[in-house]
Structure formats: C-alpha cells, structure tokens
PDB file of C-alpha atoms in Angstrom:
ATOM      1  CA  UNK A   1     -10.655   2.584  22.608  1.00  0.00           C
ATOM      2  CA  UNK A   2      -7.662   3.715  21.000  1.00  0.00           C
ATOM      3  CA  UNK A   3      -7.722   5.056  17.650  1.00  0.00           C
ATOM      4  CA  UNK A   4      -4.020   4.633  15.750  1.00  0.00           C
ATOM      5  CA  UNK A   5      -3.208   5.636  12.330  1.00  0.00           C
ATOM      6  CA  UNK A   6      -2.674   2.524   9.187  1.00  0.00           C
ATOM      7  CA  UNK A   7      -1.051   2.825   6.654  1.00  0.00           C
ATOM      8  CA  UNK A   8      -2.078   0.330   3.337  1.00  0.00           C
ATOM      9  CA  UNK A   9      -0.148  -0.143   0.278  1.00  0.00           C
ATOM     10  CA  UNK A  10      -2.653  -1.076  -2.983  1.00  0.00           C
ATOM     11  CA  UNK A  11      -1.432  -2.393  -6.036  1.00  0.00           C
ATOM     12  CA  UNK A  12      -2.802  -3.936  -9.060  1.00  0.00           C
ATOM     13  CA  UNK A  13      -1.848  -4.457 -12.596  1.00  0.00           C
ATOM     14  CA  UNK A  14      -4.919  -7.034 -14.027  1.00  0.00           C
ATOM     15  CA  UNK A  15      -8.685  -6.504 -14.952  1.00  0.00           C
ATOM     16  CA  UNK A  16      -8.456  -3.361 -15.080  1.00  0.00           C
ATOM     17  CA  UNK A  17      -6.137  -1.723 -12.530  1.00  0.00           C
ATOM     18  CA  UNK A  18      -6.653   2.118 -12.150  1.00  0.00           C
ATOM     19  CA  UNK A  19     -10.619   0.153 -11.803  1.00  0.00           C
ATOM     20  CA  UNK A  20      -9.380  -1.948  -9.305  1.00  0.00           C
ATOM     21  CA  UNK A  21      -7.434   0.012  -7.071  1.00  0.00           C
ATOM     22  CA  UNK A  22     -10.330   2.645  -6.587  1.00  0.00           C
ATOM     23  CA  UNK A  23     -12.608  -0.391  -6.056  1.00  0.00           C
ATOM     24  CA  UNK A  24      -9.653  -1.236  -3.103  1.00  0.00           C
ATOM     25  CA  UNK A  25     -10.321   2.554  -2.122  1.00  0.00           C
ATOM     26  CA  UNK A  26     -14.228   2.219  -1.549  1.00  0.00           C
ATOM     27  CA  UNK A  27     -14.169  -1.452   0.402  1.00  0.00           C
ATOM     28  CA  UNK A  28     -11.094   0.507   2.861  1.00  0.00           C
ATOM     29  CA  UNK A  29     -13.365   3.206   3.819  1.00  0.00           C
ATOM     30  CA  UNK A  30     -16.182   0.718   4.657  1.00  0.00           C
ATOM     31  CA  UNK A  31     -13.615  -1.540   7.071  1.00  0.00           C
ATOM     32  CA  UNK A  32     -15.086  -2.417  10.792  1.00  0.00           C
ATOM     33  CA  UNK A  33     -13.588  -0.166  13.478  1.00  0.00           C
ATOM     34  CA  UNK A  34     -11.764   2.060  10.899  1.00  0.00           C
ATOM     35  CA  UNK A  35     -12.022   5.623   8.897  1.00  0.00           C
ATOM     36  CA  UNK A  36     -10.179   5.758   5.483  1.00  0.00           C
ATOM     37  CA  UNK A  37      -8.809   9.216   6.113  1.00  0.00           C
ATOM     38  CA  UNK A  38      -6.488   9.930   3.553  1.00  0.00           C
ATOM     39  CA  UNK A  39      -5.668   8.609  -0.162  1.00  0.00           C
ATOM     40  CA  UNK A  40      -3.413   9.219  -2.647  1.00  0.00           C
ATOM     41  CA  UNK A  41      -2.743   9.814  -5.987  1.00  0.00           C
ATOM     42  CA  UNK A  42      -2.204   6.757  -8.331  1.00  0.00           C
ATOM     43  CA  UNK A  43       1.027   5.944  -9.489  1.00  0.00           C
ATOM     44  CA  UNK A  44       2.455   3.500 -12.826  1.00  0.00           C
ATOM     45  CA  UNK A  45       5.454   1.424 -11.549  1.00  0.00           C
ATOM     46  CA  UNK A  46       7.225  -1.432 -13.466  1.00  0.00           C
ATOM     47  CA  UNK A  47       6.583  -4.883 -11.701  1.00  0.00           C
ATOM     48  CA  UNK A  48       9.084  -5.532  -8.900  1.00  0.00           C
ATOM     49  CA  UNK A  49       9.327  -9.297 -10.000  1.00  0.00           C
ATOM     50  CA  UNK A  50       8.949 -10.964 -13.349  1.00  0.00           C
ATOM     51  CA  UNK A  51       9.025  -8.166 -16.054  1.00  0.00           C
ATOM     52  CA  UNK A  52       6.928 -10.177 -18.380  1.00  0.00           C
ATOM     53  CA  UNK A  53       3.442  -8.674 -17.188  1.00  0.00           C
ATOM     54  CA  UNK A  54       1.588  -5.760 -17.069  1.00  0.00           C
ATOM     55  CA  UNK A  55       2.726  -2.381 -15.276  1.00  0.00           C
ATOM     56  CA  UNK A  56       0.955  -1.851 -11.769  1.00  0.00           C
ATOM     57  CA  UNK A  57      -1.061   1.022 -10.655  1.00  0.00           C
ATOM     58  CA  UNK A  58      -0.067   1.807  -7.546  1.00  0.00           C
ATOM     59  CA  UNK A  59      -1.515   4.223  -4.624  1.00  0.00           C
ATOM     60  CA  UNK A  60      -1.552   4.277  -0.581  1.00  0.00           C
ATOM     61  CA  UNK A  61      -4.020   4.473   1.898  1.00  0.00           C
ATOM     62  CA  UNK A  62      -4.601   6.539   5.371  1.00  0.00           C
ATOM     63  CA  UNK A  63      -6.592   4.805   7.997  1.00  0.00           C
ATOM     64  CA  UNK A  64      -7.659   5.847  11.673  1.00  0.00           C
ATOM     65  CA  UNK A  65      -8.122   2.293  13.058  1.00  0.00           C
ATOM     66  CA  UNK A  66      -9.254   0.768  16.663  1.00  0.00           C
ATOM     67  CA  UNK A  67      -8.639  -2.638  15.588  1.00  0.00           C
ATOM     68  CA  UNK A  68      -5.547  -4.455  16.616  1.00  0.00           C
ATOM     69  CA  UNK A  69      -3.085  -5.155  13.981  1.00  0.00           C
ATOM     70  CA  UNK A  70      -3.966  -9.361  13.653  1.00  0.00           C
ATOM     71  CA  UNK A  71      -7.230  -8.031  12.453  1.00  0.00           C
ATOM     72  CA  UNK A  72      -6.537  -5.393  10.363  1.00  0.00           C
ATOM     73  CA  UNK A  73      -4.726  -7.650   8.104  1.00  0.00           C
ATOM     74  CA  UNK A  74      -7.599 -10.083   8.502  1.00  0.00           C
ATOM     75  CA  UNK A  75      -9.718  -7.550   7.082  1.00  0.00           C
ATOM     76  CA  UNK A  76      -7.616  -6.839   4.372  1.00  0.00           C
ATOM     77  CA  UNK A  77      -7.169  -9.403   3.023  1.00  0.00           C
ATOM     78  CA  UNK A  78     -11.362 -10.100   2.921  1.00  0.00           C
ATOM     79  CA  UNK A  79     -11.172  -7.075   0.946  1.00  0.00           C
ATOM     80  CA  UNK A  80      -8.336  -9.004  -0.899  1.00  0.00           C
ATOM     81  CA  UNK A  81     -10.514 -11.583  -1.516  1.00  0.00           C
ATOM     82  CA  UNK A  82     -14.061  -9.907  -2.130  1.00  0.00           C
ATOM     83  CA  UNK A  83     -12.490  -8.301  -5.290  1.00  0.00           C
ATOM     84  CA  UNK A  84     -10.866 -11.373  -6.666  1.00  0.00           C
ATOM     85  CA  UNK A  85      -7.692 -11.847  -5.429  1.00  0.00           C
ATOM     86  CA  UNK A  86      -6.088 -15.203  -6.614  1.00  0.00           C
ATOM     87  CA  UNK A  87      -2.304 -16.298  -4.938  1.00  0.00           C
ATOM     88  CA  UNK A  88      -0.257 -15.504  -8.017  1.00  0.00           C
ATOM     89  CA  UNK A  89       1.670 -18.904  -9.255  1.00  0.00           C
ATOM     90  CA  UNK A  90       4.958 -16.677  -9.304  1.00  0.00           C
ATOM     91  CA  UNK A  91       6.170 -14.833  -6.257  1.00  0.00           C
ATOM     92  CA  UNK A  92       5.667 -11.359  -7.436  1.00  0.00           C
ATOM     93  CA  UNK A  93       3.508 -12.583 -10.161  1.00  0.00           C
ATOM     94  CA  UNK A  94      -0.017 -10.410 -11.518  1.00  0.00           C
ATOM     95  CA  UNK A  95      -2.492  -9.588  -9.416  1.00  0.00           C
ATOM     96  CA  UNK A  96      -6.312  -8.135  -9.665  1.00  0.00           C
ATOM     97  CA  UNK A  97      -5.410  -6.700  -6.635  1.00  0.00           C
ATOM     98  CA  UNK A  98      -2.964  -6.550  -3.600  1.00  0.00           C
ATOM     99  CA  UNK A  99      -3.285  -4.727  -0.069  1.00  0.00           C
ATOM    100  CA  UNK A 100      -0.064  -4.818   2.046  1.00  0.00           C
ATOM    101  CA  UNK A 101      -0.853  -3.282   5.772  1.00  0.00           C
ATOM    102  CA  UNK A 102       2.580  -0.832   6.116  1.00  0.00           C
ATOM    103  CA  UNK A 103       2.308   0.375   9.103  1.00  0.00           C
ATOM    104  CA  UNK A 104       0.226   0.558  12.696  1.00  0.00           C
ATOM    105  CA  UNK A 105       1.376   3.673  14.276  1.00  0.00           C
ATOM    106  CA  UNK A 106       5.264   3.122  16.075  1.00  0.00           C
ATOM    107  CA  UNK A 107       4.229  -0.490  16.351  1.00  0.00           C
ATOM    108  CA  UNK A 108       7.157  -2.799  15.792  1.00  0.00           C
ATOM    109  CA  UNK A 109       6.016  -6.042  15.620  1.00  0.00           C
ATOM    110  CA  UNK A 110       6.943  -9.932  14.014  1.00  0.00           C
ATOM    111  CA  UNK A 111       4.056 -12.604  14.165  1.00  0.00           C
ATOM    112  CA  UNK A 112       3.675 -15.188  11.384  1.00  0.00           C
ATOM    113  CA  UNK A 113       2.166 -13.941   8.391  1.00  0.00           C
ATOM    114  CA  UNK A 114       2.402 -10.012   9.822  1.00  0.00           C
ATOM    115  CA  UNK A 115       5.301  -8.062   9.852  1.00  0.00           C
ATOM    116  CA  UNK A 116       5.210  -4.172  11.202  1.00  0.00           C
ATOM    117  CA  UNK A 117       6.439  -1.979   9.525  1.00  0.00           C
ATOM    118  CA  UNK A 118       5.954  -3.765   6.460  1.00  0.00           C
ATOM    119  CA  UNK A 119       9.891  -4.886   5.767  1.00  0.00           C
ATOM    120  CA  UNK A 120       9.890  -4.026   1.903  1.00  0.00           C
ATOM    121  CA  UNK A 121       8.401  -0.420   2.314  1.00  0.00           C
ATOM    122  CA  UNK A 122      11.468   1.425   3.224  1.00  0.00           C
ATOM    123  CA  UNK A 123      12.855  -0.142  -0.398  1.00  0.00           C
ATOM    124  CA  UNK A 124      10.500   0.170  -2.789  1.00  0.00           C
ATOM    125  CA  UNK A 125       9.538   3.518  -4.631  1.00  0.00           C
ATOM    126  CA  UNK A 126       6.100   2.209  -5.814  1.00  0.00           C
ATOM    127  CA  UNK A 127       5.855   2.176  -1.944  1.00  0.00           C
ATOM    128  CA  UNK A 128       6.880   5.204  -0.918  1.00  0.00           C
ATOM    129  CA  UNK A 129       6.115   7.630  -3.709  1.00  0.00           C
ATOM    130  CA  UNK A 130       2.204   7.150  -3.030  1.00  0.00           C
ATOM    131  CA  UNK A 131       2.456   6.839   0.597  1.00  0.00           C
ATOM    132  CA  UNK A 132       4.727  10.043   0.975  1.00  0.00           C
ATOM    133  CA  UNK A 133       2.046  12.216  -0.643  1.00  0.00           C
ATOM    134  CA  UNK A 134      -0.024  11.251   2.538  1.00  0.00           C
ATOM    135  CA  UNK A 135       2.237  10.588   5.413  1.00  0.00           C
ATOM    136  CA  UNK A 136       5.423  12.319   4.225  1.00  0.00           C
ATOM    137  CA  UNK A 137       6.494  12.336   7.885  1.00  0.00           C
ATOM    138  CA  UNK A 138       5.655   9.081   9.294  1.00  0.00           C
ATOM    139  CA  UNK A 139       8.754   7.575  11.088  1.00  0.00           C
ATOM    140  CA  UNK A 140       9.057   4.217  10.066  1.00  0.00           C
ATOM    141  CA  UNK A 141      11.062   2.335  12.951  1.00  0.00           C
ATOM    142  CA  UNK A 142      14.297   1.306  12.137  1.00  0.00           C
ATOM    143  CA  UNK A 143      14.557   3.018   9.106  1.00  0.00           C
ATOM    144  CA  UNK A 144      13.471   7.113   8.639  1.00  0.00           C
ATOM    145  CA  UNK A 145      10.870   9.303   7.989  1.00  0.00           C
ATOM    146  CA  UNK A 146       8.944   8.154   4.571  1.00  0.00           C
ATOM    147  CA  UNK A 147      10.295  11.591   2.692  1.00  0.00           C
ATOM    148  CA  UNK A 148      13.759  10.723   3.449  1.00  0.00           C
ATOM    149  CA  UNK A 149      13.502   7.406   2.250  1.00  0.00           C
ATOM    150  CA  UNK A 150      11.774   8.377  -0.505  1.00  0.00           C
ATOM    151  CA  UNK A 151      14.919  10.812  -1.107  1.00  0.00           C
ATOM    152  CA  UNK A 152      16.858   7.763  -1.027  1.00  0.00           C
ATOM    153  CA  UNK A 153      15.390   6.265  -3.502  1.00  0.00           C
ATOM    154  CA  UNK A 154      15.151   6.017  -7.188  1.00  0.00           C
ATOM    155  CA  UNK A 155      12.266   6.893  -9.242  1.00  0.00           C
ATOM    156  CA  UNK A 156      13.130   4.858 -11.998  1.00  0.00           C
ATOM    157  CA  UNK A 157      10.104   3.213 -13.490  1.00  0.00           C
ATOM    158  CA  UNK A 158       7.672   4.662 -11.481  1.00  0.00           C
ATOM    159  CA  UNK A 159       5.183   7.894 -12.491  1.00  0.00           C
ATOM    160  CA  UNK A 160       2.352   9.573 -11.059  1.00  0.00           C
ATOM    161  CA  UNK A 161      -0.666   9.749 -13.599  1.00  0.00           C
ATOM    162  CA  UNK A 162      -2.844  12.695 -13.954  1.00  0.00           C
ATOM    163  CA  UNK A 163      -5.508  13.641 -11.600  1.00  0.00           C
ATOM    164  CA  UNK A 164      -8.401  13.442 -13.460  1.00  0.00           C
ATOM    165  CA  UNK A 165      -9.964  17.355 -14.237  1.00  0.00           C
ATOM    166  CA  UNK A 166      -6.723  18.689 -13.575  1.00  0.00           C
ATOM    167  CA  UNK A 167      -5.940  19.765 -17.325  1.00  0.00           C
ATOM    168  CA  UNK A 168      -2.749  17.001 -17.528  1.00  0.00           C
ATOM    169  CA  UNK A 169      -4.542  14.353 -18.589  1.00  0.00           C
TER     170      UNK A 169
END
C-alpha cells in the first residue's frame, strides 16, 4: 500500500457557495482509502465561461490517497453528486458544486474521462492561487512548479476572502 499525495480543485458559485465548498471540504476528509491533509483558503474568481452568472468561490484540497487514480475520480464525483451536482446545460455553466482531481503525485496519465495533471490547471488562476497556498512546490509534469505558474499568471478577477477571526473580515 502506497500512499501518494491528490490534489482537488473545488469550486462553486450556486446555493450558497462559501456553504458549499466547506460542505466539499467535510465529504473529502471522509473519502475511502484517503486523509484530507491540507486545505486552503477560499478564493472569489469571475466565471471562466459565460459571465452572466454568479462569481465562484474557489479553494483546493490536499489528500494522502492509496486509491488508484480511476477511483479517486469515482469518488469524487459521488461527492459531486451527494451534494447536488447537476451537468450544467452550458459548458462552463453554474454549478452547486464542482471537484476537479489535479493531480496524483508525478503521475502522467490520459484515459477517457481522466486526464493527469488536470490539463487546465497550469492556466487558470482560480486554480492555482488556492492550490499554491498548499502545494506551492508541486511539479506539475510538463509544465512547472505551481508557484511559478502561479507567477505566470494573472490575478485578474480573482481574490482571497478573509479568514474568518482574523480581524479582515
């Protein structure tokens, strides 16, 4: 038994999102053959597609994981599914809630339906904002470490919110 480190994206902008996205939090720490192990702050982002919907709350999750990749994402997207997910209409479209698996250790991999690394993380800042507060230095293959892409890229539209107690809120 192997235990590798995941790496989950979580994003909502419906029902409630800052809600939503710590009920995402809970259900990853209760996954089969996982830890949740790190989280991080929540980020505001403008929608990456249609700009006629609400602004998403954004934040990334560190897992310690035994399972293999295929079921992972399986689990996911239960999760997905537990708290309401519905296939937007429109590709990019609202969501309650969305988990996108990033990355499985060094694993490069292409299988229908699963990608590793993710292929939109090295692009988007609602992406790599979050994630780089918790894996700053994960090498993402093909690409760079997660702080120089974040470097890389703008942080237009996107802010972190307050912690809550910590006097900026």
């Amino acid at each position: 038994m192997t235990w590798r480190p995941a790496y989950v994206a979580l994003g909502s902008n419906l029902s409630d999102p800052v809600s939503q996205v710590q009920a995402a939090f809970a259900a990853l720490a209760t996954l089969p053959e996982s830890r949740l192990i790190a989280r991080s702050g929540l980020w505001r982002s403008r929608p990456l597609g249609p700009q006629d919907q609400p602004e998403f709350i954004n934040a990334a999750a560190g897992l310690l994981t035994t399972a293999e990749p295929r079921s992972l994402l399986e689990s996911l997207q239960e999760v997905e599914r537990r708290l309401g997910k519905v296939e937007p209409t429109v590709r990019w479209g609202p969501r309650v809630i969305d988990l996108d698996l990033l990355a499985v250790g060094a694993l490069e991999m292409t299988e229908p339906g699963l990608k590793l690394p993710h292929p939109g993380l090295h692009q988007r800042n609602f992406v790599l904002y979050p994630l780089s507060e918790i894996a700053a230095e994960l090498w993402v293959p093909g690409h760079a470490r997660v702080c120089r892409l974040r470097e890389r890229i703008s942080p237009a539209g996107i802010e972190r919110l307050a912690a809550r107690g910590s006097g900026d809120d």
